[in-house]
Coordinates of C-alpha atoms in Angstrom, one line a residue:
M1 CA 100.7 -15.0 221.9
A2 CA 100.4 -11.4 223.1
L3 CA 100.0 -11.7 226.8
P4 CA 97.5 -9.2 228.3
G5 CA 98.5 -6.4 230.6
I6 CA 99.7 -7.4 234.0
T7 CA 101.0 -10.9 233.0
R8 CA 103.1 -9.4 230.2
R9 CA 104.5 -6.7 232.5
R10 CA 105.4 -9.3 235.1
L11 CA 107.3 -11.4 232.6
L12 CA 109.2 -8.5 231.2
K13 CA 110.5 -7.7 234.6
R14 CA 112.5 -10.9 234.5
S15 CA 115.8 -11.2 232.6
A16 CA 116.4 -13.9 230.1
G17 CA 118.5 -15.7 232.7
A18 CA 115.7 -15.5 235.2
L19 CA 113.3 -17.0 232.7
A20 CA 115.5 -20.0 232.3
A21 CA 114.5 -23.0 234.4
I22 CA 116.1 -23.5 237.8
P23 CA 118.2 -26.6 238.3
I24 CA 117.1 -28.8 241.2
A25 CA 119.9 -28.5 243.8
G26 CA 122.0 -31.5 244.5
V27 CA 120.7 -33.7 241.7
P28 CA 123.2 -34.8 239.1
I29 CA 122.1 -35.3 235.5
P30 CA 121.8 -39.0 234.9
K31 CA 123.6 -40.8 232.1
G32 CA 121.3 -43.7 231.6
S33 CA 118.3 -45.6 233.0
P34 CA 118.4 -48.9 234.8
V35 CA 114.6 -49.1 234.7
R36 CA 112.6 -51.4 232.5
F37 CA 108.8 -51.7 232.4
L38 CA 107.3 -55.1 232.1
D39 CA 103.7 -55.7 231.1
I40 CA 102.4 -58.2 233.7
A41 CA 98.7 -57.8 233.1
E42 CA 98.1 -61.3 231.7
R43 CA 100.2 -63.2 234.1
A44 CA 98.7 -61.2 237.0
G45 CA 95.2 -62.4 236.0
I46 CA 93.9 -59.2 234.5
T47 CA 91.8 -60.4 231.6
F48 CA 89.9 -57.2 231.0
H49 CA 89.4 -56.1 227.3
H50 CA 87.9 -52.7 226.6
E51 CA 85.0 -52.7 224.1
N52 CA 84.6 -49.4 222.2
A53 CA 81.5 -50.5 220.2
A54 CA 83.1 -49.7 216.9
S55 CA 80.7 -49.3 214.0
S56 CA 80.6 -48.2 210.4
E57 CA 78.6 -45.1 211.5
K58 CA 81.6 -43.8 213.5
Y59 CA 79.8 -42.8 216.7
L60 CA 82.1 -40.3 218.4
I61 CA 81.8 -42.1 221.8
E62 CA 83.6 -45.1 220.2
T63 CA 87.0 -43.4 220.2
M64 CA 87.1 -41.3 223.4
G65 CA 87.4 -43.8 226.2
S66 CA 88.3 -45.2 228.6
G67 CA 89.9 -44.6 231.9
C68 CA 91.4 -46.7 234.7
G69 CA 92.4 -46.1 238.3
W70 CA 93.6 -47.3 241.7
I71 CA 91.5 -47.7 244.8
D72 CA 92.4 -49.5 248.0
Y73 CA 88.7 -50.4 248.5
D74 CA 89.2 -52.8 251.4
Q75 CA 91.9 -50.7 253.1
N76 CA 94.4 -53.5 253.5
G77 CA 97.3 -51.5 252.2
F78 CA 97.3 -53.1 248.7
L79 CA 96.1 -50.9 245.8
D80 CA 93.3 -52.5 243.8
L81 CA 92.5 -51.4 240.3
Y82 CA 89.4 -50.5 238.3
L83 CA 89.0 -50.4 234.5
V84 CA 86.2 -48.6 232.7
N85 CA 84.3 -50.2 229.8
G86 CA 81.9 -49.3 227.0
A87 CA 78.4 -50.6 226.4
A88 CA 76.0 -51.7 223.7
T89 CA 74.7 -49.0 221.3
R90 CA 72.0 -48.9 218.6
L91 CA 74.6 -50.3 216.2
Y92 CA 76.6 -52.6 218.4
T93 CA 75.4 -55.7 220.2
P94 CA 78.2 -57.3 222.3
K95 CA 78.8 -61.0 222.0
H96 CA 79.2 -61.3 225.8
R97 CA 78.2 -59.3 228.9
L98 CA 79.9 -55.9 229.1
R99 CA 80.8 -54.2 232.4
S100 CA 83.6 -52.3 233.9
A101 CA 85.8 -54.2 236.3
L102 CA 87.3 -54.1 239.8
Y103 CA 90.3 -56.3 240.4
R104 CA 91.4 -57.0 244.0
N105 CA 95.2 -57.0 244.6
N106 CA 96.0 -60.3 246.1
G107 CA 99.3 -59.2 247.5
D108 CA 101.3 -61.9 245.6
G109 CA 101.6 -60.2 242.2
T110 CA 98.1 -61.4 241.0
F111 CA 94.7 -59.8 240.9
T112 CA 91.2 -61.3 241.2
D113 CA 88.1 -59.9 239.4
V114 CA 85.7 -59.0 242.3
T115 CA 83.3 -56.8 240.3
D116 CA 80.2 -58.8 240.9
D117 CA 80.8 -59.3 244.6
A118 CA 81.5 -55.6 245.0
G119 CA 78.6 -54.5 242.9
V120 CA 80.5 -51.9 240.7
G121 CA 80.0 -53.2 237.2
A122 CA 78.3 -50.1 235.8
E123 CA 76.5 -52.2 233.3
G124 CA 74.6 -50.3 230.6
L125 CA 76.7 -47.2 231.1
F126 CA 78.9 -46.2 228.2
G127 CA 81.8 -45.5 230.5
M128 CA 84.5 -42.8 230.1
G129 CA 86.4 -42.2 233.3
L130 CA 86.5 -42.6 237.1
A131 CA 87.4 -40.6 240.2
V132 CA 88.1 -42.0 243.7
G133 CA 87.6 -40.1 246.9
D134 CA 86.3 -40.6 250.4
Y135 CA 83.4 -38.1 250.1
D136 CA 81.8 -38.9 253.5
N137 CA 85.1 -39.2 255.5
D138 CA 84.4 -42.7 256.8
G139 CA 87.8 -44.0 256.0
F140 CA 86.8 -46.0 252.9
P141 CA 87.3 -44.6 249.4
D142 CA 84.2 -44.2 247.2
L143 CA 84.0 -44.6 243.4
L144 CA 82.5 -42.4 240.8
V145 CA 82.2 -43.8 237.3
L146 CA 81.7 -41.3 234.5
G147 CA 80.0 -41.9 231.2
Y148 CA 78.0 -40.6 228.3
G149 CA 74.7 -39.3 229.5
R150 CA 75.1 -40.0 233.2
C151 CA 77.4 -40.9 236.0
I152 CA 77.3 -43.5 238.8
L153 CA 78.4 -42.9 242.4
Y154 CA 79.2 -46.1 244.3
H155 CA 79.4 -45.6 248.1
N156 CA 82.0 -47.9 249.8
N157 CA 80.2 -49.9 252.5
G158 CA 83.5 -50.9 254.2
D159 CA 82.7 -54.6 253.9
G160 CA 84.0 -55.2 250.3
T161 CA 80.7 -54.1 248.7
F162 CA 79.4 -50.8 247.3
T163 CA 76.0 -49.3 247.0
D164 CA 74.8 -47.1 244.1
V165 CA 73.8 -43.8 245.8
T166 CA 73.7 -41.6 242.7
A167 CA 70.1 -40.6 243.0
Q168 CA 70.1 -39.7 246.7
A169 CA 73.5 -38.0 246.4
G170 CA 72.4 -35.9 243.5
V171 CA 75.4 -36.3 241.2
A172 CA 74.0 -38.1 238.1
N173 CA 75.2 -35.3 235.8
G174 CA 72.3 -36.3 233.6
G175 CA 72.2 -35.5 229.9
L176 CA 75.9 -34.5 229.8
W177 CA 78.9 -36.4 228.4
A178 CA 81.2 -36.7 231.4
S179 CA 84.9 -37.3 230.6
S180 CA 87.1 -36.7 233.6
A181 CA 86.5 -35.6 237.2
A182 CA 88.3 -34.6 240.4
W183 CA 87.4 -34.8 244.0
F184 CA 88.6 -31.8 245.9
D185 CA 87.7 -29.5 248.7
Y186 CA 87.2 -26.1 247.0
D187 CA 85.9 -24.3 250.2
N188 CA 88.2 -26.0 252.7
D189 CA 85.3 -27.1 254.9
G190 CA 86.6 -30.6 255.3
H191 CA 84.3 -32.3 252.8
L192 CA 85.2 -33.4 249.3
D193 CA 83.4 -31.6 246.5
L194 CA 83.2 -32.8 242.9
V195 CA 84.1 -31.1 239.6
I196 CA 83.4 -32.9 236.3
A197 CA 84.8 -32.0 232.9
N198 CA 82.1 -32.5 230.3
Y199 CA 82.7 -32.9 226.6
I200 CA 80.3 -32.1 223.7
D201 CA 76.5 -32.4 222.9
W202 CA 76.8 -35.3 220.5
S203 CA 74.0 -37.8 220.2
P204 CA 73.2 -40.8 217.9
D205 CA 70.4 -38.7 216.4
R206 CA 73.0 -36.1 215.3
N207 CA 75.8 -38.2 214.1
F208 CA 77.0 -36.4 211.0
Y209 CA 78.9 -37.9 208.1
C210 CA 82.5 -36.7 208.3
G211 CA 85.5 -37.5 206.1
S212 CA 85.8 -38.2 202.4
Q213 CA 83.3 -40.2 200.4
G214 CA 84.4 -43.7 199.4
P215 CA 85.0 -47.1 201.0
G216 CA 86.9 -46.9 204.3
L217 CA 87.2 -43.1 204.2
R218 CA 84.4 -42.1 206.6
S219 CA 86.0 -40.7 209.8
Y220 CA 84.9 -39.6 213.3
C221 CA 83.8 -36.0 213.4
H222 CA 85.8 -33.2 214.8
P223 CA 84.4 -31.7 218.1
D224 CA 84.0 -28.4 216.4
D225 CA 81.0 -29.9 214.6
Y226 CA 79.1 -29.9 217.9
H227 CA 78.5 -27.5 220.8
G228 CA 80.6 -27.8 223.9
Q229 CA 79.2 -28.4 227.4
R230 CA 79.9 -26.6 230.6
P231 CA 81.7 -28.3 233.5
T232 CA 79.7 -29.3 236.5
L233 CA 80.6 -28.4 240.1
Y234 CA 78.9 -30.2 243.0
H235 CA 79.2 -28.9 246.6
N236 CA 79.3 -31.5 249.3
N237 CA 76.6 -30.7 251.8
G238 CA 78.2 -32.9 254.5
N239 CA 75.2 -35.2 254.8
G240 CA 75.7 -37.6 251.9
T241 CA 74.1 -35.2 249.4
F242 CA 75.5 -32.6 246.9
S243 CA 74.2 -29.4 245.5
D244 CA 74.9 -28.3 241.9
V245 CA 76.6 -24.9 242.2
T246 CA 77.9 -24.7 238.7
K247 CA 76.2 -21.4 238.0
S248 CA 76.7 -19.7 241.3
S249 CA 80.4 -20.6 241.4
G250 CA 81.2 -19.1 238.0
L251 CA 82.1 -22.4 236.3
A252 CA 79.2 -22.0 233.9
I253 CA 80.7 -18.9 232.3
K254 CA 81.3 -20.7 229.0
P255 CA 80.7 -24.1 227.5
A256 CA 83.8 -26.0 226.4
N257 CA 85.0 -29.4 225.1
G258 CA 86.4 -30.6 228.5
L259 CA 88.5 -33.7 228.6
G260 CA 91.3 -33.7 231.2
I261 CA 91.2 -32.1 234.6
V262 CA 93.5 -31.4 237.5
T263 CA 92.8 -29.4 240.7
F264 CA 95.8 -27.8 242.3
D265 CA 96.9 -24.6 244.0
Y266 CA 98.8 -22.8 241.2
D267 CA 99.4 -19.5 243.2
D268 CA 100.1 -21.2 246.5
D269 CA 97.4 -19.3 248.4
G270 CA 96.1 -22.4 250.2
W271 CA 93.0 -22.9 248.0
Q272 CA 92.8 -25.3 245.1
D273 CA 92.2 -24.1 241.6
I274 CA 90.8 -26.0 238.6
F275 CA 92.5 -26.5 235.2
I276 CA 90.6 -28.2 232.4
A277 CA 92.1 -29.2 229.1
N278 CA 89.6 -28.4 226.3
D279 CA 89.6 -30.1 222.9
S280 CA 90.2 -27.6 220.1
M281 CA 89.1 -24.7 222.4
P282 CA 91.2 -22.6 224.8
N283 CA 92.0 -24.4 228.1
S284 CA 90.2 -23.2 231.3
L285 CA 92.0 -22.2 234.5
F286 CA 89.5 -21.3 237.2
H287 CA 91.1 -19.3 240.0
N288 CA 89.6 -20.0 243.4
N289 CA 88.3 -16.7 244.9
R290 CA 88.1 -18.2 248.4
D291 CA 84.4 -17.2 248.7
G292 CA 82.8 -20.1 246.9
T293 CA 83.3 -18.6 243.4
F294 CA 85.9 -19.0 240.7
S295 CA 87.3 -16.6 238.0
E296 CA 88.4 -18.0 234.7
V297 CA 92.0 -16.7 234.1
G298 CA 93.3 -19.0 231.3
Y299 CA 94.3 -16.2 229.0
E300 CA 95.5 -13.9 231.8
T301 CA 97.9 -16.5 233.2
G302 CA 99.1 -17.8 229.8
V303 CA 97.7 -21.4 229.8
A304 CA 94.6 -21.0 227.5
V305 CA 96.5 -21.4 224.2
S306 CA 99.9 -22.1 222.9
S307 CA 102.7 -19.5 222.5
D308 CA 101.5 -18.8 219.0
G309 CA 97.9 -18.2 220.1
S310 CA 96.5 -21.6 218.9
A311 CA 93.8 -23.5 220.7
E312 CA 94.8 -27.1 220.5
A313 CA 93.2 -30.6 221.2
G314 CA 93.8 -30.7 224.9
M315 CA 93.4 -34.1 226.5
G316 CA 95.6 -35.3 229.3
V317 CA 96.8 -33.0 232.1
D318 CA 98.9 -32.9 235.2
A319 CA 100.8 -30.4 237.4
A320 CA 104.0 -30.7 239.4
D321 CA 107.1 -28.7 240.5
T322 CA 109.6 -29.8 237.9
T323 CA 112.4 -27.4 238.7
G324 CA 112.5 -27.3 242.5
D325 CA 111.3 -23.7 242.7
G326 CA 108.2 -24.6 244.7
R327 CA 105.8 -23.7 241.8
M328 CA 103.5 -26.1 240.0
D329 CA 104.0 -26.4 236.2
I330 CA 101.5 -27.9 233.8
I331 CA 101.7 -30.6 231.1
V332 CA 98.9 -30.8 228.4
T333 CA 98.8 -33.5 225.7
H334 CA 97.3 -33.0 222.2
L335 CA 96.7 -34.7 218.9
D336 CA 99.4 -35.3 216.3
L337 CA 100.7 -32.4 214.2
Q338 CA 100.4 -30.4 217.5
L339 CA 102.7 -30.5 220.5
A340 CA 102.3 -31.6 224.1
R341 CA 102.6 -28.3 225.9
F342 CA 104.7 -27.6 228.9
Y343 CA 103.6 -24.5 230.8
Q344 CA 106.2 -23.4 233.3
N345 CA 104.9 -21.5 236.3
M346 CA 106.9 -18.3 236.6
G347 CA 105.2 -17.1 239.8
E348 CA 103.0 -14.1 240.4
G349 CA 100.1 -15.8 238.5
A350 CA 102.0 -16.2 235.2
F351 CA 102.9 -19.2 233.1
E352 CA 105.2 -19.4 230.1
D353 CA 104.8 -21.9 227.3
A354 CA 108.2 -23.5 227.7
T355 CA 107.5 -26.4 225.3
Y356 CA 110.4 -25.7 223.0
R357 CA 112.9 -24.9 225.7
S358 CA 112.0 -28.0 227.6
K359 CA 112.8 -30.1 224.5
I360 CA 109.7 -32.3 224.5
S361 CA 108.3 -30.7 221.4
Y362 CA 109.7 -32.7 218.5
D363 CA 109.0 -36.1 219.9
T364 CA 105.3 -35.4 220.6
F365 CA 104.6 -33.8 217.1
H366 CA 103.6 -37.1 215.5
M367 CA 101.8 -38.6 218.5
S368 CA 98.3 -38.2 219.9
G369 CA 98.7 -38.0 223.7
F370 CA 95.9 -38.9 226.2
G371 CA 96.9 -40.1 229.6
A372 CA 99.7 -37.9 231.0
R373 CA 101.5 -37.8 234.4
F374 CA 104.5 -36.3 236.0
M375 CA 106.2 -39.2 237.7
D376 CA 109.6 -39.8 239.1
F377 CA 110.1 -43.2 237.4
D378 CA 113.7 -43.6 238.5
N379 CA 113.5 -41.9 241.9
D380 CA 116.3 -39.5 241.2
G381 CA 114.3 -36.6 242.8
R382 CA 112.9 -35.0 239.6
P383 CA 109.4 -35.5 238.2
D384 CA 109.6 -37.0 234.7
I385 CA 106.8 -36.9 232.1
F386 CA 104.9 -40.0 231.0
I387 CA 102.4 -39.9 228.0
A388 CA 100.1 -42.7 226.8
N389 CA 99.4 -42.3 223.0
G390 CA 97.0 -43.5 220.4
H391 CA 95.2 -41.7 217.6
V392 CA 91.4 -41.1 217.5
L393 CA 90.9 -42.0 213.8
D394 CA 91.2 -45.7 213.0
N395 CA 91.8 -44.9 209.4
I396 CA 94.3 -42.1 210.0
E397 CA 96.9 -43.7 207.8
R398 CA 94.6 -43.0 204.8
Y399 CA 94.9 -39.3 205.5
H400 CA 98.2 -38.8 207.2
P401 CA 100.9 -41.1 205.8
G402 CA 103.4 -41.7 208.6
T403 CA 100.9 -41.4 211.4
R404 CA 99.6 -44.5 213.0
Y405 CA 96.4 -45.4 214.9
A406 CA 98.3 -47.5 217.5
E407 CA 101.3 -45.6 219.0
P408 CA 104.1 -46.3 221.5
K409 CA 104.2 -44.6 224.9
L410 CA 106.6 -41.8 225.8
M411 CA 108.8 -41.1 228.8
F412 CA 110.8 -37.9 229.1
R413 CA 113.4 -37.9 231.9
N414 CA 113.8 -34.6 233.7
L415 CA 117.4 -33.5 233.4
G416 CA 117.1 -31.1 236.3
N417 CA 117.8 -28.0 234.3
G418 CA 114.4 -27.3 232.9
T419 CA 114.9 -29.7 230.0
F420 CA 113.7 -33.3 229.4
K421 CA 115.1 -36.2 227.4
N422 CA 113.2 -38.8 225.5
V423 CA 114.3 -42.1 227.1
S424 CA 111.4 -44.3 225.9
K425 CA 113.6 -46.6 224.0
E426 CA 115.6 -47.4 227.2
L427 CA 112.6 -48.7 229.0
G428 CA 112.0 -52.1 227.4
S429 CA 110.0 -53.6 224.5
D430 CA 106.7 -53.7 226.4
F431 CA 106.8 -50.0 227.0
L432 CA 107.3 -49.4 223.2
L433 CA 104.5 -51.7 222.0
P434 CA 102.0 -49.6 219.9
R435 CA 98.6 -49.4 221.4
V436 CA 95.5 -47.1 221.1
S437 CA 96.0 -45.9 224.7
R438 CA 93.6 -43.6 226.6
G439 CA 93.5 -43.5 230.4
A440 CA 96.7 -43.9 232.4
A441 CA 97.0 -44.2 236.2
I442 CA 100.3 -44.2 238.1
A443 CA 100.8 -46.1 241.4
D444 CA 103.2 -48.3 243.4
F445 CA 100.9 -51.3 243.3
D446 CA 103.4 -53.7 244.8
N447 CA 104.7 -51.3 247.5
D448 CA 108.3 -51.7 246.5
G449 CA 109.1 -48.0 246.2
D450 CA 108.9 -47.4 242.4
L451 CA 106.0 -46.2 240.3
D452 CA 104.1 -48.6 238.0
I453 CA 101.8 -47.7 235.2
L454 CA 98.2 -48.9 234.4
V455 CA 96.8 -48.2 230.9
N456 CA 93.4 -48.8 229.4
N457 CA 93.6 -49.2 225.7
N458 CA 90.7 -48.3 223.4
G459 CA 89.2 -51.5 222.0
G460 CA 92.0 -53.6 223.4
P461 CA 93.4 -55.3 226.6
A462 CA 94.7 -53.3 229.5
Q463 CA 98.4 -53.1 230.4
L464 CA 100.0 -53.1 233.8
L465 CA 103.6 -52.0 233.3
R466 CA 105.6 -53.0 236.4
N467 CA 108.6 -50.8 237.1
D468 CA 111.7 -52.9 237.5
G469 CA 114.7 -51.0 238.8
G470 CA 113.3 -47.7 239.8
N471 CA 113.8 -48.4 243.5
A472 CA 117.6 -48.6 243.0
N473 CA 117.5 -45.0 244.3
H474 CA 116.0 -44.0 247.6
W475 CA 112.3 -42.9 248.0
L476 CA 109.6 -42.0 250.4
Q477 CA 105.8 -42.2 250.1
I478 CA 103.3 -40.4 252.2
F479 CA 99.7 -41.4 252.9
L480 CA 97.7 -38.4 254.3
V481 CA 94.9 -38.8 256.8
G482 CA 93.0 -35.6 257.3
T483 CA 90.9 -34.8 260.5
Q484 CA 90.0 -31.2 260.4
S485 CA 90.7 -31.3 256.6
N486 CA 89.0 -33.8 254.3
R487 CA 90.2 -37.3 255.2
D488 CA 92.0 -37.7 251.9
G489 CA 94.1 -34.6 252.5
I490 CA 93.4 -33.3 249.0
G491 CA 94.7 -29.8 248.9
A492 CA 97.7 -30.4 251.3
R493 CA 101.0 -28.9 250.3
V494 CA 104.1 -30.9 251.2
R495 CA 107.8 -29.9 251.3
V496 CA 110.6 -32.4 251.7
S497 CA 114.3 -31.6 252.4
A498 CA 117.0 -34.2 252.1
G499 CA 120.5 -32.8 252.2
D500 CA 120.6 -30.2 249.4
L501 CA 117.5 -31.8 247.7
K502 CA 114.4 -29.7 248.1
L503 CA 111.1 -31.2 246.8
Y504 CA 107.6 -29.8 246.7
E505 CA 104.3 -31.6 246.0
Q506 CA 100.6 -31.1 246.4
K507 CA 97.8 -33.6 247.0
K508 CA 95.9 -32.9 243.8
G509 CA 92.5 -34.0 242.4
G510 CA 91.9 -35.5 239.0
M511 CA 95.1 -35.8 236.8
S512 CA 95.9 -37.6 233.6
Y513 CA 92.9 -38.5 231.4
Q514 CA 89.7 -40.1 232.8
S515 CA 91.7 -41.8 235.5
A516 CA 92.4 -42.1 239.3
Q517 CA 95.9 -42.1 240.7
D518 CA 97.7 -43.6 243.7
P519 CA 96.4 -41.8 246.8
R520 CA 99.9 -41.5 248.3
L521 CA 102.4 -38.8 247.5
H522 CA 105.7 -40.2 246.1
F523 CA 109.1 -38.6 246.5
G524 CA 112.3 -39.9 244.8
L525 CA 115.3 -39.1 246.9
G526 CA 118.2 -40.1 244.8
S527 CA 121.2 -41.1 246.9
H528 CA 119.7 -39.7 250.1
N529 CA 118.9 -42.4 252.7
K530 CA 117.0 -40.1 255.0
V531 CA 114.7 -37.0 254.9
D532 CA 115.9 -34.2 257.1
R533 CA 112.6 -32.4 257.3
L534 CA 109.1 -32.9 256.1
E535 CA 106.4 -30.2 256.4
I536 CA 102.7 -30.6 255.5
Q537 CA 100.4 -27.6 255.2
W538 CA 96.9 -29.0 255.5
P539 CA 93.9 -27.5 253.8
S540 CA 92.5 -26.5 257.3
G541 CA 95.5 -24.3 257.9
S542 CA 97.2 -26.6 260.4
T543 CA 100.8 -27.7 259.9
T544 CA 102.6 -31.0 260.6
S545 CA 106.4 -31.1 260.8
L546 CA 108.6 -34.1 261.1
T547 CA 112.4 -34.5 261.1
D548 CA 115.1 -37.1 260.6
I549 CA 113.0 -39.7 258.7
A550 CA 114.5 -42.9 257.3
S551 CA 113.9 -43.3 253.6
D552 CA 112.5 -46.3 251.6
R553 CA 109.2 -46.6 253.4
I554 CA 105.6 -45.6 253.2
L555 CA 104.4 -43.3 256.0
A556 CA 100.8 -42.6 257.1
I557 CA 100.6 -39.1 258.6
K558 CA 97.5 -38.0 260.5
E559 CA 96.6 -34.4 260.8
G560 CA 97.1 -33.2 264.4
T561 CA 98.9 -36.5 265.4
G562 CA 101.8 -37.2 263.1
M563 CA 102.9 -40.7 262.1
V564 CA 100.4 -43.4 262.7
N565 CA 100.5 -47.2 262.1
Y566 CA 99.0 -48.2 258.8
P567 CA 99.6 -51.5 256.9
F568 CA 101.5 -51.2 253.6
P569 CA 102.9 -54.7 253.1
K570 CA 105.1 -55.4 250.1
V571 CA 103.7 -57.7 247.4
R572 CA 105.2 -61.1 247.8

């Protein structure tokens, strides 16, 4: 790709050595993984089965969902989980009642379905994703369920129940196909705003015939057969209502096929920006102008397309500092015969497509990646890459011999020198089981210090992959409580120093694909049994600094106060 003007000049200033990734200081390259992932969904009482309403007419909505996520809805320190489901269509009548599901974490390794009691079933909505955020700063996280044609906002009443406040809040997103969303505070006024990635303008009335003629050869259509839809930005008015500011903010500059979304501060100016992975269109990076508007800078920064100038089937996204340089890199997953892209943040507003140098390219070529997260699965102090895979065409083997509909998951260990190694085969048979995976949400659901994986599979049962062995290394988790800033602390920038280990993370919005993540920031510390210094830069501009912190625990840190008591009991 020929980078335009200023970005190209900035890159040319750097020598070939400078362009190489920077090793994370003090972290040796590991030889093998003691970690195994065990699917405990069934034994934990998670009986959810996703229904995608598959039909012979190949409605496009059948193949794109659904998401999953974590929400401590009763604020007892145990993360509960939510799984999004499909619904009936003109061609599909379910044999039983269909709804999304909220499972309460019982604290003993099991979960209980409390959907009906909580009132969050989203029945009748052909669900896609979810986003969790405390939009009214009352201390209880609220739940947004995204779907085809509309969204539902459930306000957390603080007593184990929720109320549908979509109409009065003004966030229905009516007539649009919502995929993923992020709660974030784009104007740093202390209230969470909402940005939604919308997909295409498909409808049952315009369901074209795609694929070859003949029995079993009809396929789901390509998104290029339809017009894209603009994202939606809702500004939080601070009184329980929102205003649609999509046009005035600059996000309506162009329609796109939005799927994955992450909000983060790519240029470290204290204001969150928006990255959206678009399906078969250039990705969008909206730079926050700090005046309520955004400028689209995808091409200028080098993240719109691949290094060869191709727009690919962007789906799952995340951002993290993978090299210890204090800059946030980006991962984007794509369909098979493309590559998952790793964009390294070179500073000064420029990214480089470092996919080949990172060594993740070959192993993603035959996979279709959806849910994607940077996660330090072995707590060695380096963010690794997890990808949940599954093709979109249920008859893909008729067209691509060697490509499968159900696919195994991938884990790439960060080697600390800008490269990654595929260690998927080291993580146990449950991790490698082929599934048609979509949403993926990462969390330490049992509070034991290592990161577990929740996956929603299209047309199949969900998986809860428990991490066994990741806590052999030291770790620290941080739960942020904003006061001047939004209560969730989204937009906070955190630096951790432990000996010669230097780590940087941000409290981001969105991430992965159609899913909601653990609200706590997780830091693997390797062999370090304490943190020398922890510094938090809050969205309000205030700073919290702590020193000499023992590792292997979960801290609640309140803006303006410091450490506060908060329950995070370990699962029995």
